[in-house]
Amino acid sequence: MRSTPPPADAVTMPLARWYGDAARDLPWRRPEFHDEFGAWGTLVSEFMLQQTPVNRVIPHLEAWLARWPTPSALAAATTAEVVQQWANLGYPRRALWLHRAAVEITERHDGVVPRDVEALLGLSGIGDYTARAVAVFAYADRHPVVDTNTRRVLARAVLGQAQPGSPSRRDLALMETLLPEDAGESAVFNAAAMELGATVCTSRAPRCEICPLLDGCAWVAAGRPDTGDARRRQAAFEGSDRQARGAVLRILRDAAPDSVPLDSVLPEWPDPLQRHRAIDSLIADGLAEADGELISLPR
DNA sequence: TACCCGTGGGG
DNA sequence: TCCCCAAGGGT
């Protein structure tokens, strides 16, 4: 006699089966990747994947790990080298944080990426998502891993809403209730939920026809209501400070390791005040360094 | 909590 | 063309 399966199985079982067939072949999912780079490889990949699409990350990840295959190797690099290697991945403060995390790992953890979630959360640039992603995907421990893809899958399949709206902490708790007891199965479930959100249960045009959760999906059952789109729109990029900062930093990256005259940096920028603000804030963030009338990446 | 932080590809 | 948004985190 089998007991009635827990409701969570209605989600975990079909998802695991689907993942076995449909998972993309990504570098950080290959055994050789873990053999070669261990948890460090996972950590670097997760930093790069924060808000940067998979396809753009892959070549940068390989170059980065070839140059700095261990935390201590990166810790020994200069800020300028790190920012330049980060290239056009975007959000360059992540490069600073990754560098800082490498120093922290070297100094506080004997050069070994921590396994404990609390210890991981203590590192620069690591939050709820990245800490658990490292613990689960590098160390095969049992934790809920909740990113924007998983949140969307939970919102639709379980909560019946078009987009995630509840605080992400609540989705973390919800994911915990669905997590299989077995650590290995739970790791697959975490990866599968993310993969489904990335490739099928997408934000704009979900492909419900091929979704393994179609039969039990609360959102489909409700007639795919458009939940008023509570998402906050991303601030305009054109004319923003971010655009100005990006333009300045590109010049410094291209010139590195040389300095350039301050006057030569975006002299024609439409808003001189904004140009000044961009330069100052980059220096304040540690992404640039001024020396008299010269400016460069930090030395 | 809401806002800030780059960059580029796809619908 | 233009708009959306992408394996988040810090403040």
Short mmCIF file of C-alpha atoms (C1' of nucleotides) in Angstrom, two decimals:
data_model
loop_
_atom_site.label_atom_id
_atom_site.label_comp_id
_atom_site.label_asym_id
_atom_site.label_seq_id
_atom_site.Cartn_x
_atom_site.Cartn_y
_atom_site.Cartn_z
CA MET A 1 0.00 0.00 0.00
CA ARG A 2 1.34 3.37 -0.98
CA SER A 3 0.33 6.39 0.97
CA THR A 4 -1.05 9.37 -0.92
CA PRO A 5 1.82 11.37 -2.38
CA PRO A 6 2.30 14.81 -0.83
CA PRO A 7 0.91 17.66 -2.99
CA ALA A 8 4.40 18.92 -3.62
CA ASP A 9 5.07 15.85 -5.73
CA ALA A 10 2.58 17.16 -8.25
CA VAL A 11 5.18 19.83 -8.96
CA THR A 12 8.49 18.14 -8.23
CA MET A 13 7.92 14.91 -10.13
CA PRO A 14 6.98 16.29 -13.56
CA LEU A 15 9.58 19.04 -13.21
CA ALA A 16 12.38 16.59 -12.49
CA ARG A 17 11.40 14.41 -15.44
CA TRP A 18 11.24 17.41 -17.76
CA TYR A 19 14.59 18.72 -16.57
CA GLY A 20 16.23 15.41 -17.36
CA ASP A 21 15.29 15.89 -21.01
CA ALA A 22 15.30 19.64 -21.50
CA ALA A 23 18.16 21.01 -19.40
CA ARG A 24 20.56 23.11 -21.44
CA ASP A 25 24.17 22.02 -21.59
CA LEU A 26 25.79 24.90 -19.71
CA PRO A 27 29.45 24.99 -18.66
CA TRP A 28 28.73 25.12 -14.93
CA ARG A 29 26.56 22.02 -15.20
CA ARG A 30 29.34 19.84 -16.59
CA PRO A 31 31.23 17.53 -14.19
CA GLU A 32 34.59 18.63 -15.61
CA PHE A 33 33.80 22.19 -14.63
CA HIS A 34 33.43 21.18 -11.00
CA ASP A 35 36.49 18.93 -11.16
CA GLU A 36 38.57 21.81 -12.44
CA PHE A 37 37.27 24.83 -10.54
CA GLY A 38 35.19 23.46 -7.67
CA ALA A 39 33.01 25.81 -5.67
CA TRP A 40 35.06 28.76 -6.91
CA GLY A 41 33.82 28.17 -10.43
CA THR A 42 30.25 28.10 -9.22
CA LEU A 43 30.72 31.26 -7.20
CA VAL A 44 32.25 33.18 -10.12
CA SER A 45 29.51 32.00 -12.47
CA GLU A 46 26.81 33.14 -10.04
CA PHE A 47 28.36 36.59 -9.72
CA MET A 48 28.42 36.98 -13.49
CA LEU A 49 24.87 35.68 -13.84
CA GLN A 50 23.47 38.36 -11.55
CA GLN A 51 21.38 40.30 -14.05
CA THR A 52 23.46 39.31 -17.06
CA PRO A 53 22.05 36.77 -19.56
CA VAL A 54 23.57 33.29 -19.76
CA ASN A 55 24.82 33.62 -23.32
CA ARG A 56 26.84 36.71 -22.57
CA VAL A 57 28.36 35.19 -19.44
CA ILE A 58 29.81 32.00 -20.89
CA PRO A 59 32.86 33.35 -22.76
CA HIS A 60 33.70 35.78 -19.95
CA LEU A 61 33.46 33.06 -17.33
CA GLU A 62 35.91 30.84 -19.16
CA ALA A 63 38.41 33.65 -19.63
CA TRP A 64 38.09 34.73 -16.02
CA LEU A 65 38.69 31.26 -14.58
CA ALA A 66 41.58 30.64 -16.94
CA ARG A 67 43.25 33.76 -15.56
CA TRP A 68 42.24 33.37 -11.90
CA PRO A 69 41.47 29.71 -11.21
CA THR A 70 41.37 30.09 -7.42
CA PRO A 71 40.19 32.67 -4.88
CA SER A 72 43.75 33.44 -3.82
CA ALA A 73 44.79 34.03 -7.43
CA LEU A 74 42.06 36.63 -7.82
CA ALA A 75 42.84 38.11 -4.41
CA ALA A 76 46.36 38.87 -5.67
CA ALA A 77 45.10 40.81 -8.70
CA THR A 78 44.78 44.59 -8.81
CA THR A 79 41.44 46.37 -8.98
CA ALA A 80 42.33 47.71 -12.42
CA GLU A 81 42.98 44.22 -13.76
CA VAL A 82 39.71 42.98 -12.33
CA VAL A 83 37.60 45.82 -13.71
CA GLN A 84 39.22 45.52 -17.11
CA GLN A 85 38.71 41.75 -17.26
CA TRP A 86 35.06 42.28 -16.33
CA ALA A 87 34.85 44.15 -19.61
CA ASN A 88 31.30 44.85 -20.80
CA LEU A 89 29.43 42.43 -18.53
CA GLY A 90 27.67 45.38 -16.91
CA TYR A 91 27.20 46.42 -13.30
CA PRO A 92 30.96 46.63 -12.76
CA ARG A 93 30.55 46.96 -9.02
CA ARG A 94 30.07 43.20 -9.14
CA ALA A 95 33.68 42.88 -10.24
CA LEU A 96 34.74 44.88 -7.21
CA TRP A 97 32.61 42.75 -4.92
CA LEU A 98 33.88 39.50 -6.45
CA HIS A 99 37.44 40.70 -5.94
CA ARG A 100 36.66 41.65 -2.35
CA ALA A 101 34.99 38.29 -1.74
CA ALA A 102 38.14 36.56 -3.02
CA VAL A 103 40.21 38.51 -0.51
CA GLU A 104 37.77 37.64 2.27
CA ILE A 105 37.84 33.95 1.33
CA THR A 106 41.62 34.01 1.28
CA GLU A 107 41.95 35.78 4.60
CA ARG A 108 39.05 34.38 6.59
CA HIS A 109 38.49 30.93 5.09
CA ASP A 110 41.98 29.74 4.17
CA GLY A 111 41.25 30.22 0.49
CA VAL A 112 38.34 27.76 0.50
CA VAL A 113 34.89 28.91 -0.62
CA PRO A 114 32.67 28.44 2.45
CA ARG A 115 29.95 25.82 2.40
CA ASP A 116 27.81 27.31 5.15
CA VAL A 117 25.06 29.67 3.98
CA GLU A 118 25.63 32.12 6.82
CA ALA A 119 29.34 32.27 6.05
CA LEU A 120 28.58 32.80 2.36
CA LEU A 121 26.15 35.60 3.22
CA GLY A 122 29.02 37.29 5.05
CA LEU A 123 30.98 37.72 1.82
CA SER A 124 30.83 40.86 -0.31
CA GLY A 125 28.29 40.80 -3.11
CA ILE A 126 26.60 37.62 -1.92
CA GLY A 127 22.93 37.73 -0.95
CA ASP A 128 20.10 35.27 -0.41
CA TYR A 129 20.19 33.87 -3.92
CA THR A 130 23.93 33.51 -4.49
CA ALA A 131 24.68 32.07 -1.04
CA ARG A 132 22.19 29.26 -1.50
CA ALA A 133 23.13 28.70 -5.13
CA VAL A 134 26.73 28.04 -4.08
CA ALA A 135 25.73 25.79 -1.17
CA VAL A 136 23.42 23.77 -3.41
CA PHE A 137 25.12 23.69 -6.82
CA ALA A 138 28.70 23.48 -5.57
CA TYR A 139 28.28 21.53 -2.35
CA ALA A 140 25.03 19.64 -3.02
CA ASP A 141 23.44 20.73 0.25
CA ARG A 142 19.71 21.05 0.77
CA HIS A 143 18.38 24.63 0.63
CA PRO A 144 15.74 26.48 -1.35
CA VAL A 145 17.34 28.50 -4.16
CA VAL A 146 15.05 31.25 -5.37
CA ASP A 147 15.86 33.56 -8.25
CA THR A 148 13.60 35.61 -10.48
CA ASN A 149 12.81 32.59 -12.68
CA THR A 150 11.79 30.42 -9.75
CA ARG A 151 9.70 33.24 -8.33
CA ARG A 152 7.79 33.51 -11.58
CA VAL A 153 7.21 29.74 -11.72
CA LEU A 154 5.91 29.76 -8.13
CA ALA A 155 3.74 32.79 -8.80
CA ARG A 156 2.07 31.09 -11.74
CA ALA A 157 2.01 27.36 -11.05
CA VAL A 158 1.28 27.60 -7.33
CA LEU A 159 -0.19 31.02 -6.59
CA GLY A 160 -2.06 31.60 -9.85
CA GLN A 161 -0.58 35.02 -10.52
CA ALA A 162 0.96 36.30 -13.75
CA GLN A 163 4.06 37.73 -12.12
CA PRO A 164 5.78 37.42 -8.75
CA GLY A 165 4.48 40.04 -6.37
CA SER A 166 4.94 38.79 -2.85
CA PRO A 167 8.16 39.58 -0.98
CA SER A 168 10.95 37.28 -2.15
CA ARG A 169 11.36 36.03 1.42
CA ARG A 170 7.89 34.54 1.17
CA ASP A 171 8.82 32.74 -2.04
CA LEU A 172 11.88 31.38 -0.26
CA ALA A 173 9.62 29.94 2.43
CA LEU A 174 7.22 28.57 -0.18
CA MET A 175 10.06 26.90 -2.04
CA GLU A 176 11.17 25.33 1.22
CA THR A 177 7.76 23.64 1.63
CA LEU A 178 8.05 22.13 -1.85
CA LEU A 179 11.65 20.97 -1.50
CA PRO A 180 12.19 17.18 -1.60
CA GLU A 181 13.76 15.69 1.51
CA ASP A 182 16.63 14.17 -0.38
CA ALA A 183 19.44 16.66 -0.97
CA GLY A 184 20.20 15.40 -4.47
CA GLU A 185 16.57 15.56 -5.53
CA SER A 186 16.21 19.00 -3.99
CA ALA A 187 19.18 20.29 -5.98
CA VAL A 188 17.59 19.03 -9.19
CA PHE A 189 14.30 20.64 -8.20
CA ASN A 190 15.98 23.99 -7.59
CA ALA A 191 17.77 23.86 -10.93
CA ALA A 192 14.67 22.65 -12.75
CA ALA A 193 12.49 25.48 -11.42
CA MET A 194 15.04 28.04 -12.58
CA GLU A 195 15.40 26.33 -15.95
CA LEU A 196 11.64 26.23 -16.51
CA GLY A 197 11.36 29.93 -15.75
CA ALA A 198 14.24 30.72 -18.07
CA THR A 199 13.14 28.67 -21.08
CA VAL A 200 9.39 27.93 -20.83
CA CYS A 201 7.63 29.92 -18.13
CA THR A 202 9.15 33.14 -19.40
CA SER A 203 8.13 36.62 -18.43
CA ARG A 204 6.70 37.79 -21.73
CA ALA A 205 5.54 34.88 -23.87
CA PRO A 206 5.26 31.73 -21.76
CA ARG A 207 5.15 28.53 -23.81
CA CYS A 208 2.41 26.82 -21.82
CA GLU A 209 1.82 24.26 -24.62
CA ILE A 210 5.07 22.51 -23.77
CA CYS A 211 5.06 23.11 -20.01
CA PRO A 212 5.37 20.01 -17.81
CA LEU A 213 3.28 21.74 -15.14
CA LEU A 214 0.42 22.68 -17.46
CA ASP A 215 -2.10 20.24 -15.95
CA GLY A 216 -1.67 21.50 -12.41
CA CYS A 217 -0.88 25.15 -13.10
CA ALA A 218 -2.98 27.49 -10.95
CA TRP A 219 -2.51 30.40 -13.34
CA VAL A 220 -3.69 28.42 -16.37
CA ALA A 221 -6.61 27.04 -14.33
CA ALA A 222 -7.61 30.63 -13.55
CA GLY A 223 -7.57 31.52 -17.24
CA ARG A 224 -4.13 33.17 -17.26
CA PRO A 225 -5.34 36.43 -15.67
CA ASP A 226 -3.15 39.45 -16.24
CA THR A 227 -2.48 40.39 -12.66
CA GLY A 228 -2.43 44.10 -13.32
CA ASP A 229 1.35 43.91 -13.73
CA ALA A 230 2.59 45.10 -10.35
CA ARG A 231 6.13 44.97 -11.65
CA ARG A 232 8.10 48.13 -11.27
CA ARG A 233 9.39 49.39 -14.57
CA GLN A 234 13.11 49.70 -14.89
CA ALA A 235 14.18 53.33 -14.89
CA ALA A 236 14.92 54.79 -18.31
CA PHE A 237 18.50 54.22 -19.38
CA GLU A 238 18.78 56.89 -22.05
CA GLY A 239 20.00 60.06 -20.41
CA SER A 240 20.55 58.37 -17.04
CA ASP A 241 23.50 58.57 -14.70
CA ARG A 242 24.06 54.90 -15.34
CA GLN A 243 24.53 55.58 -19.02
CA ALA A 244 27.05 58.31 -18.22
CA ARG A 245 28.96 56.09 -15.81
CA GLY A 246 29.05 53.30 -18.35
CA ALA A 247 30.40 55.61 -21.01
CA VAL A 248 33.13 56.94 -18.71
CA LEU A 249 34.17 53.52 -17.55
CA ARG A 250 34.36 52.21 -21.10
CA ILE A 251 36.90 54.91 -21.87
CA LEU A 252 38.97 54.03 -18.81
CA ARG A 253 38.86 50.31 -19.63
CA ASP A 254 39.95 50.94 -23.20
CA ALA A 255 42.83 53.12 -22.05
CA ALA A 256 44.02 50.84 -19.23
CA PRO A 257 46.61 50.49 -17.94
CA ASP A 258 47.23 54.07 -19.03
CA SER A 259 45.65 57.16 -17.53
CA VAL A 260 43.85 59.73 -19.65
CA PRO A 261 43.43 63.48 -19.22
CA LEU A 262 40.22 64.32 -17.40
CA ASP A 263 39.38 66.82 -20.14
CA SER A 264 39.39 64.06 -22.73
CA VAL A 265 36.64 62.09 -21.00
CA LEU A 266 33.31 62.77 -22.72
CA PRO A 267 33.93 66.48 -23.36
CA GLU A 268 30.78 66.61 -25.51
CA TRP A 269 28.45 64.93 -23.01
CA PRO A 270 25.10 66.77 -23.23
CA ASP A 271 24.81 67.38 -19.48
CA PRO A 272 28.10 68.61 -17.95
CA LEU A 273 26.74 68.28 -14.43
CA GLN A 274 25.84 64.68 -15.08
CA ARG A 275 29.28 64.01 -16.55
CA HIS A 276 30.84 65.38 -13.39
CA ARG A 277 28.51 63.35 -11.21
CA ALA A 278 29.36 60.17 -13.11
CA ILE A 279 33.09 60.66 -12.70
CA ASP A 280 32.80 61.52 -9.02
CA SER A 281 30.57 58.58 -8.25
CA LEU A 282 32.86 56.16 -10.06
CA ILE A 283 35.73 57.41 -7.94
CA ALA A 284 33.62 57.17 -4.80
CA ASP A 285 32.71 53.59 -5.70
CA GLY A 286 36.35 52.65 -6.20
CA LEU A 287 35.90 52.04 -9.92
CA ALA A 288 38.10 54.96 -10.96
CA GLU A 289 40.98 56.96 -9.58
CA ALA A 290 41.96 60.58 -10.19
CA ASP A 291 45.52 61.84 -10.02
CA GLY A 292 45.67 65.56 -10.64
CA GLU A 293 44.30 66.11 -14.11
CA LEU A 294 44.52 62.43 -14.99
CA ILE A 295 42.03 59.64 -14.45
CA SER A 296 42.32 55.87 -14.74
CA LEU A 297 41.09 52.58 -13.39
CA PRO A 298 42.23 52.19 -9.75
CA ARG A 299 45.86 51.14 -9.34
"C1'" DT B 1 11.08 49.60 1.04
"C1'" DA B 2 12.23 51.75 -3.14
"C1'" DC B 3 15.76 53.02 -5.76
"C1'" DC B 4 20.25 52.70 -7.70
"C1'" DC B 5 23.53 50.20 -10.41
"C1'" DG B 6 25.38 48.49 -17.24
"C1'" DT B 7 24.87 46.30 -21.31
"C1'" DG B 8 23.01 44.14 -25.13
"C1'" DG B 9 19.84 40.79 -27.49
"C1'" DG B 10 15.14 39.55 -28.80
"C1'" DG B 11 10.06 40.25 -29.56
"C1'" DT C 1 11.95 51.00 -33.98
"C1'" DC C 2 11.32 50.69 -29.36
"C1'" DC C 3 10.63 48.44 -25.26
"C1'" DC C 4 11.44 44.68 -22.19
"C1'" DC C 5 14.26 42.54 -19.16
"C1'" DA C 6 17.98 39.45 -17.78
"C1'" DA C 7 20.65 33.02 -12.44
"C1'" DG C 8 20.67 40.23 -7.72
"C1'" DG C 9 22.74 42.95 -4.15
"C1'" DG C 10 23.65 47.13 -1.52
"C1'" DT C 11 21.91 50.99 0.70
#
